[in-house]
Short mmCIF file of C-alpha atoms and ligand atoms in Angstrom, two decimals:
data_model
loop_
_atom_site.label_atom_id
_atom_site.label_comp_id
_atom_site.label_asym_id
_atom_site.label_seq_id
_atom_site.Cartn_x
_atom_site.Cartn_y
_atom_site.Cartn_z
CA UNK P 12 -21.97 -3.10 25.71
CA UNK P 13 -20.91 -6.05 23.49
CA UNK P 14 -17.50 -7.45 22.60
CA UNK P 15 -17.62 -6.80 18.92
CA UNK P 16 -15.00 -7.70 16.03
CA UNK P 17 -14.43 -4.98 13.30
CA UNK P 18 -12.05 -4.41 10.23
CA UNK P 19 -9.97 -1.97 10.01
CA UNK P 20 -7.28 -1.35 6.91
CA UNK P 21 -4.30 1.79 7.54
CA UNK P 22 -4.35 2.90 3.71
CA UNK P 23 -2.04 3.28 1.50
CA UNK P 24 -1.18 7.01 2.49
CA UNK P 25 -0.72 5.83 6.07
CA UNK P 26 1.81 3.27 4.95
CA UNK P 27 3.42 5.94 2.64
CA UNK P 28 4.20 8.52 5.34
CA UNK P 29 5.54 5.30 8.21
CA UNK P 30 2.53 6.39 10.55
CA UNK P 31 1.19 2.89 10.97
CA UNK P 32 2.45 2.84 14.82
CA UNK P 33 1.43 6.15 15.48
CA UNK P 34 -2.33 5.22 14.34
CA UNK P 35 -2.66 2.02 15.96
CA UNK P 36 -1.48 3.85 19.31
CA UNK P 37 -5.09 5.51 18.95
CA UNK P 38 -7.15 2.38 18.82
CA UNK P 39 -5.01 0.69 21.92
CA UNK P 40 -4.98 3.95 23.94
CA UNK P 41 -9.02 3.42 23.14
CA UNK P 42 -9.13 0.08 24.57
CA UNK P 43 -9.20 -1.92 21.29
CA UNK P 44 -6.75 -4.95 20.80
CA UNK P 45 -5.32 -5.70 17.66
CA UNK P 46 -6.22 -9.54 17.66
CA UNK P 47 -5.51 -10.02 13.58
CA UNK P 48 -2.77 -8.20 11.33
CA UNK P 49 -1.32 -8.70 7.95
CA UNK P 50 0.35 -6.27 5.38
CA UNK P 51 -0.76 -6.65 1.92
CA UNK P 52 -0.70 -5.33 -1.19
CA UNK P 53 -4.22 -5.10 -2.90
CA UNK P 54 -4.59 -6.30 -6.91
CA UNK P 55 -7.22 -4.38 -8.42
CA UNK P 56 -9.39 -7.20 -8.14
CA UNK P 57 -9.21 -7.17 -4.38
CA UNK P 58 -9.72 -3.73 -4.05
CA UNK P 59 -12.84 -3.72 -6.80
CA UNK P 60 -14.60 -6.23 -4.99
CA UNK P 61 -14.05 -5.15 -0.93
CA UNK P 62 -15.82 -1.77 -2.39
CA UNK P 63 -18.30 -3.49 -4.76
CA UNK P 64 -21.07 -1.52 -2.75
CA UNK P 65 -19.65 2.06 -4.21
CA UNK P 66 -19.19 0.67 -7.76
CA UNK P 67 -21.86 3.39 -9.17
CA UNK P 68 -20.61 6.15 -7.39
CA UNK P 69 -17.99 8.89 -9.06
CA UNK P 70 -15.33 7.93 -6.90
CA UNK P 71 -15.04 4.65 -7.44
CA UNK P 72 -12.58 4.12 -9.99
CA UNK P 73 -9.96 6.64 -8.19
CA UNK P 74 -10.86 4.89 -4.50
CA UNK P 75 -9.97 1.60 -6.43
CA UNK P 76 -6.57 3.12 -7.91
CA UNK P 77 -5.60 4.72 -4.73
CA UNK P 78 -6.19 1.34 -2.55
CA UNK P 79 -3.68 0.06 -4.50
CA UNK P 80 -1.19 2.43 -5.04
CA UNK P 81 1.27 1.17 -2.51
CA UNK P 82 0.82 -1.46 0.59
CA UNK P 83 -2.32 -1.49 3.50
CA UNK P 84 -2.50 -3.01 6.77
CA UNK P 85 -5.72 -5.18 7.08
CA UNK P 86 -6.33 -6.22 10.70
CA UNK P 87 -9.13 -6.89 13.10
CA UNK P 88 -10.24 -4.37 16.32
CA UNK P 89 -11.41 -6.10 18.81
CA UNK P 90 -13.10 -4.35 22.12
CA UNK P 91 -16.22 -3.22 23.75
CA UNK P 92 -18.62 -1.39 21.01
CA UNK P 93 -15.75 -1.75 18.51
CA UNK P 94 -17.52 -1.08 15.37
CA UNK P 95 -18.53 2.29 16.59
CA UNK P 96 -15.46 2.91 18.62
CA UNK P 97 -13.28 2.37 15.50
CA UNK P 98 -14.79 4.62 13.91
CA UNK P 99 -14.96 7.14 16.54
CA UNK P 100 -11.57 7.29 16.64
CA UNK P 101 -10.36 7.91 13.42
CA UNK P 102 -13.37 10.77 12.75
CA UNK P 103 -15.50 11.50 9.86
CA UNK P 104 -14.59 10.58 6.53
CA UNK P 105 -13.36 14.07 5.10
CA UNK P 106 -10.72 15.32 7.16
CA UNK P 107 -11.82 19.16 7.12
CA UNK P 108 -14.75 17.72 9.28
CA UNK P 109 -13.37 15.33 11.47
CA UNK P 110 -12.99 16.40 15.54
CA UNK P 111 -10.05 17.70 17.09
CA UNK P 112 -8.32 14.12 18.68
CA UNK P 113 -9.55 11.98 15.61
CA UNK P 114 -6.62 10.08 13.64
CA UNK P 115 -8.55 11.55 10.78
CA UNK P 116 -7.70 15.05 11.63
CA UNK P 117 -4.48 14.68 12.66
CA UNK P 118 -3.17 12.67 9.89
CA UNK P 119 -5.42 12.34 6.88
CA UNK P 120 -4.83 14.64 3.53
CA UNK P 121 -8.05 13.83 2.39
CA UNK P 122 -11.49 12.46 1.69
CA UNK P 123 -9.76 9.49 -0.38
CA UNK P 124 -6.31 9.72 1.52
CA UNK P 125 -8.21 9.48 4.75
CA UNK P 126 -5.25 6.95 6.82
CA UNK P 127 -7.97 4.29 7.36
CA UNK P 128 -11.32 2.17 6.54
CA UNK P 129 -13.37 1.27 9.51
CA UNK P 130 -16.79 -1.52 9.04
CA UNK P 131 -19.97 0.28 9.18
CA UNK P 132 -22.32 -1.82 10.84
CA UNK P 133 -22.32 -5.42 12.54
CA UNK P 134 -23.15 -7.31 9.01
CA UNK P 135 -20.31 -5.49 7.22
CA UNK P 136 -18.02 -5.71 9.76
CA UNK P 137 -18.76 -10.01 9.32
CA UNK P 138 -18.27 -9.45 6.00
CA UNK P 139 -15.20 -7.45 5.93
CA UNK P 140 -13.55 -9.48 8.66
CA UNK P 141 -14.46 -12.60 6.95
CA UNK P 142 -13.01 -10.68 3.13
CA UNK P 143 -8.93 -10.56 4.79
CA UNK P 144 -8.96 -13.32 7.40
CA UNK P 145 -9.59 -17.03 8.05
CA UNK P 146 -11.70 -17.94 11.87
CA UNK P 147 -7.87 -19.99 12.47
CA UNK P 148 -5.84 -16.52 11.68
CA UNK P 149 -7.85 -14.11 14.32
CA UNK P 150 -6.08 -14.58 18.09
CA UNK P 151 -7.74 -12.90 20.87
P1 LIG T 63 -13.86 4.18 3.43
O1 LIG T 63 -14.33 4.13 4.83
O2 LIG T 63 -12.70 3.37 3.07
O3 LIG T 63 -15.08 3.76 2.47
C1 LIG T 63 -15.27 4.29 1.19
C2 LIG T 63 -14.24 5.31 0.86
O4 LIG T 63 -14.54 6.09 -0.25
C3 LIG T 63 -14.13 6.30 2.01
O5 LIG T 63 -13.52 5.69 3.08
C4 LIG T 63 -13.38 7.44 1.36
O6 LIG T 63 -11.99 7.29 1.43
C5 LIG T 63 -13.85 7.31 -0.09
N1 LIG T 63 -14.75 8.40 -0.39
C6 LIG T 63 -15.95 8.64 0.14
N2 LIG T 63 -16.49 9.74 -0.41
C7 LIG T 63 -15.60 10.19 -1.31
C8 LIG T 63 -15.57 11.28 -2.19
N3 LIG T 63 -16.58 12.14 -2.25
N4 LIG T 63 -14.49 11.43 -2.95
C9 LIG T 63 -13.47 10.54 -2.89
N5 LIG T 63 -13.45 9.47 -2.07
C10 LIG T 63 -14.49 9.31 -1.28
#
């Protein structure tokens, strides 16, 4: 399998509740290396447009609120299959369904506070990569 590149952001509940450490011991017990990192905190502008794809959907407006209610950690996964792996590991979006193991079931409250945001696909994860980080800012 491919070396892939994939964004991943710890949200705001995960930086709430200090569990930032305890997540990205998941990915790097997985295999995936943490090659870019930064701790931000999102304007509503930044949030609007990294979710521009959900804009017509009924969540939108809280997803945007909550994404920037309080610091994230934007960084780039790195590892064999990582798109897929990343989201492996932190389980299905709503926490009542995510498998037993998943960062999503042992940490998330919720669909919207669900600890993390992993790229969906090889364009998106470009995309998203490309939204938080510069080529010159991404060490592997
Ligand atoms: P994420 O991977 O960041 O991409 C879109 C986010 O929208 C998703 O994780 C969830 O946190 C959120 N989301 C998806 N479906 C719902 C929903 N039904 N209600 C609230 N938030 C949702």
């Amino acid at each position: 399998m491919a070396i892939e590149r994939t964004l991943s952001i710890l949200k705001p509940d995960a930086t709430r509740r200090n569990l930032t450490g305890k997540i990205n011991a998941k990915f790097e017990e997985a295999g995936l290396r943490i090659v870019a990192q930064k701790r931000l905190h999102l304007s509503e502008a930044q949030a609007g447009a990294f979710y521009a794809e959900h804009k017509a959907r009924p969540f939108y407006k809280d997803l945007v609120s909550f994404m920037t209610s309080g610091p994230v950690v934007a960084q780039v996964l790195e590892g064999e299959g990582a798109i897929a792996r990343n989201r492996e590991i932190m389980g299905a979006s709503n926490p009542a369904s995510a498998a037993a193991g998943t960062i999503r079931k042992e940490f998330a409250e919720s669909i919207e506070a669900n600890c993390g945001h992993g790229s969906d696909g090889t364009e998106a994860a470009a995309r998203e990569v490309s939204f938080f980080f510069a080529g010159t800012e991404i060490v592997g």
